[in-house]
mmCIF file of C-alpha atoms in Angstrom:
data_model
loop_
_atom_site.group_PDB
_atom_site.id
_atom_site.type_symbol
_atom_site.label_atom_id
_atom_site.label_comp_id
_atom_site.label_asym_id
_atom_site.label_seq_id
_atom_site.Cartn_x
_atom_site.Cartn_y
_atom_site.Cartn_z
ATOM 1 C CA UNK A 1 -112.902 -30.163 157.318
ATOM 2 C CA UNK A 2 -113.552 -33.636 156.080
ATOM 3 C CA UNK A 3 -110.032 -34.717 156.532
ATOM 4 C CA UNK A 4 -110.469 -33.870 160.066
ATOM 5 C CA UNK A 5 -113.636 -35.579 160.393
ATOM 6 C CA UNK A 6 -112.161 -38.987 158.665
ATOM 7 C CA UNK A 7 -109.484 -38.664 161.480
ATOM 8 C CA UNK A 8 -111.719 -38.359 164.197
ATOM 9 C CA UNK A 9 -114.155 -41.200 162.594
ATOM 10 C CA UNK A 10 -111.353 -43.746 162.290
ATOM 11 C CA UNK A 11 -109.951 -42.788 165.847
ATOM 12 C CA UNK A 12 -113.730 -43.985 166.941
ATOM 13 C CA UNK A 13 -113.688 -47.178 165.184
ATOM 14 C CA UNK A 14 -110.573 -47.975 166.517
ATOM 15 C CA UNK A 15 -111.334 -46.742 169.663
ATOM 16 C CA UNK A 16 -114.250 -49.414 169.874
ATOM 17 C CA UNK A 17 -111.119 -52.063 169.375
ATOM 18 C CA UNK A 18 -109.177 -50.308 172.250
ATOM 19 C CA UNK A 19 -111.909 -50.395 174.682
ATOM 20 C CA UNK A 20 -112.035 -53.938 174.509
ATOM 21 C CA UNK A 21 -108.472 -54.455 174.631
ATOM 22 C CA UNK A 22 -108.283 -51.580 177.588
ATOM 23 C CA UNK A 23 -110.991 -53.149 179.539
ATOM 24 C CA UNK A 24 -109.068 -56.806 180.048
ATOM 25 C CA UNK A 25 -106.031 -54.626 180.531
ATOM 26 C CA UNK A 26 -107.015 -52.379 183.455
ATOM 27 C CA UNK A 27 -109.077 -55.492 184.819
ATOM 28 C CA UNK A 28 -105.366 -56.777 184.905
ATOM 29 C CA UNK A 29 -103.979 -53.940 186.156
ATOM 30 C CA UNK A 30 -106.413 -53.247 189.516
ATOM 31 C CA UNK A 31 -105.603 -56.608 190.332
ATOM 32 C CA UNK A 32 -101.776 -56.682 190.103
ATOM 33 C CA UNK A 33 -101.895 -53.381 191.609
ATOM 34 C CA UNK A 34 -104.035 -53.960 193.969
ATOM 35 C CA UNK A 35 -102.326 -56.940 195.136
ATOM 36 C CA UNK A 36 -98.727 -55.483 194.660
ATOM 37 C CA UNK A 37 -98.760 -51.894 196.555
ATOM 38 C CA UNK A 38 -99.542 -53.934 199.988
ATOM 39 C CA UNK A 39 -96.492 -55.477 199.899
ATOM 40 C CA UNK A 40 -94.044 -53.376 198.029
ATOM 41 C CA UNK A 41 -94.238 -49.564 196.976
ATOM 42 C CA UNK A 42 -95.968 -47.624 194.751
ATOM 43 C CA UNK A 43 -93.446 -47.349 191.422
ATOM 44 C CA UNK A 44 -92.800 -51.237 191.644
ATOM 45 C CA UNK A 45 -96.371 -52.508 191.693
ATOM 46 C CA UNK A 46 -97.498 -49.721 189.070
ATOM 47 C CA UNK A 47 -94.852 -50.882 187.054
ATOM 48 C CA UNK A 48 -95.274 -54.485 187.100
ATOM 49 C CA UNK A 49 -99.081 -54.475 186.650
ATOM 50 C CA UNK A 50 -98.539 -52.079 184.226
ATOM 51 C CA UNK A 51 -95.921 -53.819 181.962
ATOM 52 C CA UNK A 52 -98.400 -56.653 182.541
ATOM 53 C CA UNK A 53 -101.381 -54.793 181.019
ATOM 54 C CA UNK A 54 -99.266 -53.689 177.916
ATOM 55 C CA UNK A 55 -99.106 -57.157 177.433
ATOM 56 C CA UNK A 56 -102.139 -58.207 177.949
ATOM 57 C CA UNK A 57 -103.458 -55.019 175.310
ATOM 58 C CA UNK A 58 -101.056 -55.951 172.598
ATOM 59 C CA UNK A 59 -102.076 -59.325 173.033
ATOM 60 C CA UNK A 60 -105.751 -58.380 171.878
ATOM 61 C CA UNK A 61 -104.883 -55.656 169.407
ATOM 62 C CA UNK A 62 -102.843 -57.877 167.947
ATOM 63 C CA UNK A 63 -105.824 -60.304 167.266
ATOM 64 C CA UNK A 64 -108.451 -57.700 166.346
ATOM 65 C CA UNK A 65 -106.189 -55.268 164.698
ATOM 66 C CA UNK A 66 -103.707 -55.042 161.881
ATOM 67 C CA UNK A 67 -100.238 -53.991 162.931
ATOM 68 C CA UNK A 68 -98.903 -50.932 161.457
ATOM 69 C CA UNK A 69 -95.267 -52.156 161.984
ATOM 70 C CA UNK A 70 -94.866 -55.950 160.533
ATOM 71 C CA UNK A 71 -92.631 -57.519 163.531
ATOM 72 C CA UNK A 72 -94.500 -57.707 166.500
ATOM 73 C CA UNK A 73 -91.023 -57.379 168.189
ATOM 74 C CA UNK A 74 -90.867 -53.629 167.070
ATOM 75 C CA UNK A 75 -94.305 -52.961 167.431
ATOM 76 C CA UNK A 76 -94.104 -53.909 171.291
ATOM 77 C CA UNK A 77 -90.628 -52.112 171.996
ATOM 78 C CA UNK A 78 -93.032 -49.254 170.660
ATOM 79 C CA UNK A 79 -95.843 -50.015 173.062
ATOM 80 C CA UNK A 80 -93.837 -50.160 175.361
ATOM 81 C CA UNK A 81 -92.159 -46.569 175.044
ATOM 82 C CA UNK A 82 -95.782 -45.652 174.596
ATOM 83 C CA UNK A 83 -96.294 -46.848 177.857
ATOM 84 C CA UNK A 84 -93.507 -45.347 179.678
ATOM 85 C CA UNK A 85 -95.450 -42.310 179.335
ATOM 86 C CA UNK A 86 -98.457 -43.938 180.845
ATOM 87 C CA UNK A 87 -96.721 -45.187 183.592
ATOM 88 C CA UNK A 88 -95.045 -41.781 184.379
ATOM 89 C CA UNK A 89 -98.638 -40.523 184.212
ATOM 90 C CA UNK A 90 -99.920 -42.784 186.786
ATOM 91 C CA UNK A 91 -96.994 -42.426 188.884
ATOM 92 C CA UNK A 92 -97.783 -38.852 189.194
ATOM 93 C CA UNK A 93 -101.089 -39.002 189.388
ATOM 94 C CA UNK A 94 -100.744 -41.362 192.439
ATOM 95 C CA UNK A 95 -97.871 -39.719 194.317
ATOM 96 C CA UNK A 96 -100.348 -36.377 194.003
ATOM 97 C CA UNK A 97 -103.241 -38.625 195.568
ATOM 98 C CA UNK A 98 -101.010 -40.092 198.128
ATOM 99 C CA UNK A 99 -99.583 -36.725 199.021
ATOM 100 C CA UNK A 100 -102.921 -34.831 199.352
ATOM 101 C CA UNK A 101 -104.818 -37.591 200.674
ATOM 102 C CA UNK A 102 -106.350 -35.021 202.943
ATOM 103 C CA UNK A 103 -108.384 -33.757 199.357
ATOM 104 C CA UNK A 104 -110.030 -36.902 199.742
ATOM 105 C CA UNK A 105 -111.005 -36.558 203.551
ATOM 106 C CA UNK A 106 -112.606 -32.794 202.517
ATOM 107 C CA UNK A 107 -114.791 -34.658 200.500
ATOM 108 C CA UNK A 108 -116.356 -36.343 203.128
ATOM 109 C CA UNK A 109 -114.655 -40.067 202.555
ATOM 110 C CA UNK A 110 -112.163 -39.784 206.320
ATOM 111 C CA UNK A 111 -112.129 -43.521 206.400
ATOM 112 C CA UNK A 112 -111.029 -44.496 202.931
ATOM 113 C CA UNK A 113 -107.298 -44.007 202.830
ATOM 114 C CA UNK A 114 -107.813 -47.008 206.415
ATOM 115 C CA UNK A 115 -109.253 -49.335 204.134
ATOM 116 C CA UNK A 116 -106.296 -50.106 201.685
ATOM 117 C CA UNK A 117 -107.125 -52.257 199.019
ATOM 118 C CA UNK A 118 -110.100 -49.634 198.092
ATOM 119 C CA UNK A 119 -108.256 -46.567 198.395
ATOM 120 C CA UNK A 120 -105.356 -48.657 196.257
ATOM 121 C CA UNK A 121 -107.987 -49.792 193.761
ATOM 122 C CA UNK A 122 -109.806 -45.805 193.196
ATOM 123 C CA UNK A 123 -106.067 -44.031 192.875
ATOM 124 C CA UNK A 124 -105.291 -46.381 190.251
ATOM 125 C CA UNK A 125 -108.393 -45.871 188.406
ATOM 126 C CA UNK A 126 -108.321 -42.132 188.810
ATOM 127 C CA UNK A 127 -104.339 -42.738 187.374
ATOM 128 C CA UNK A 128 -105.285 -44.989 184.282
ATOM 129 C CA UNK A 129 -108.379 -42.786 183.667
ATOM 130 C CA UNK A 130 -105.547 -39.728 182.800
ATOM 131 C CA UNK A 131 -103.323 -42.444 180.883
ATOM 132 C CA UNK A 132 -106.040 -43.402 178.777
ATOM 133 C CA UNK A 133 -106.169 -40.944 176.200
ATOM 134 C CA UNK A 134 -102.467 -40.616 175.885
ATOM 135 C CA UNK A 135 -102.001 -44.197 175.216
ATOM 136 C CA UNK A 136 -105.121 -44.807 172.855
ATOM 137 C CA UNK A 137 -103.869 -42.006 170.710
ATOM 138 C CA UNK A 138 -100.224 -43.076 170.478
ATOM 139 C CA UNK A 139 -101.139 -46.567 169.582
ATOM 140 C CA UNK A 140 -103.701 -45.708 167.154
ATOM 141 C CA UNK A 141 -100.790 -43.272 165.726
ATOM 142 C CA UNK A 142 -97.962 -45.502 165.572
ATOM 143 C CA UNK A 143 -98.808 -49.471 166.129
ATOM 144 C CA UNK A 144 -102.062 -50.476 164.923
ATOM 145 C CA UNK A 145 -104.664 -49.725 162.001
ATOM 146 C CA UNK A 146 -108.075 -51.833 161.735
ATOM 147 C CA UNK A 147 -108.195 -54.718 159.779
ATOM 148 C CA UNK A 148 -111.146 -53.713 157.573
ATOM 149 C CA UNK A 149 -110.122 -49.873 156.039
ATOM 150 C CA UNK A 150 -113.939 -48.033 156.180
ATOM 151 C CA UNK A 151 -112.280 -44.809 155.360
ATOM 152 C CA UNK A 152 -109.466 -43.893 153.125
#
């Protein structure tokens, strides 16, 4: 029982790293996204302001964090494949919303799919709200420890 509860205690105090990592990173990602899927598809703009987001989180780990894997080279290749299963998580998740867009008319919001940049801006939030555990967890697993060890 205790080992269980150390896990679930360090995933917390790491999570409080992630969230401030995550937050600059989806801030990142709305925008891109945002921006992007106006002019050009769905899988190229969630990819680009994805990738860009990875970036911007590793970038921030990196400084409040102690890598589990000493090249940061490595440990982004890693991030990366992390992310690949992100991004195939969002992609779903907004091909679903796109697809059953009339969901979102049943619950009594018609006129949001004619107003783009909001109805771009909620999918990918409802998207990166299903990636967010997936990624947290892998990272925490595989990439990055905290800097001051509470628990042993």
């Amino acid at each position: 029982m205790s080992f269980f509860l150390n896990k679930v205690i360090s995933y917390l105090i790491f999570l409080r790293f992630y969230l401030i990592a995550t937050f600059f990173a989806v801030i990142v990602d709305l925008v891109i996204y945002t921006y992007l899927r106006n002019h050009i598809n769905i899988i190229p703009s969630a990819t680009t302001s994805f990738i860009l987001s990875q970036i911007t989180a590793f970038t921030i780990l990196n400084n409040l964090q102690t890598r589990k894997i000493k090249r940061k080279r490595f440990a982004l290749i890693i991030q990366f494949l992390i992310g690949l299963g992100t991004v195939s998580i969002h992609i779903i998740v907004l091909k679903f919303l796109d697809s059953n867009s009339y969901i979102i008319g049943n619950l009594g919001l018609q006129n949001l799919p004619n107003y783009k940049n909001l109805y771009n801006l909620i999918t990918k939030f409802i998207s990166a709200c299903f990636g967010f555990i997936w990624t947290s967890l892998m990272i925490r697993k595989f990439i990055f420890k905290p800097k001051n060890k509470i628990l042993k």
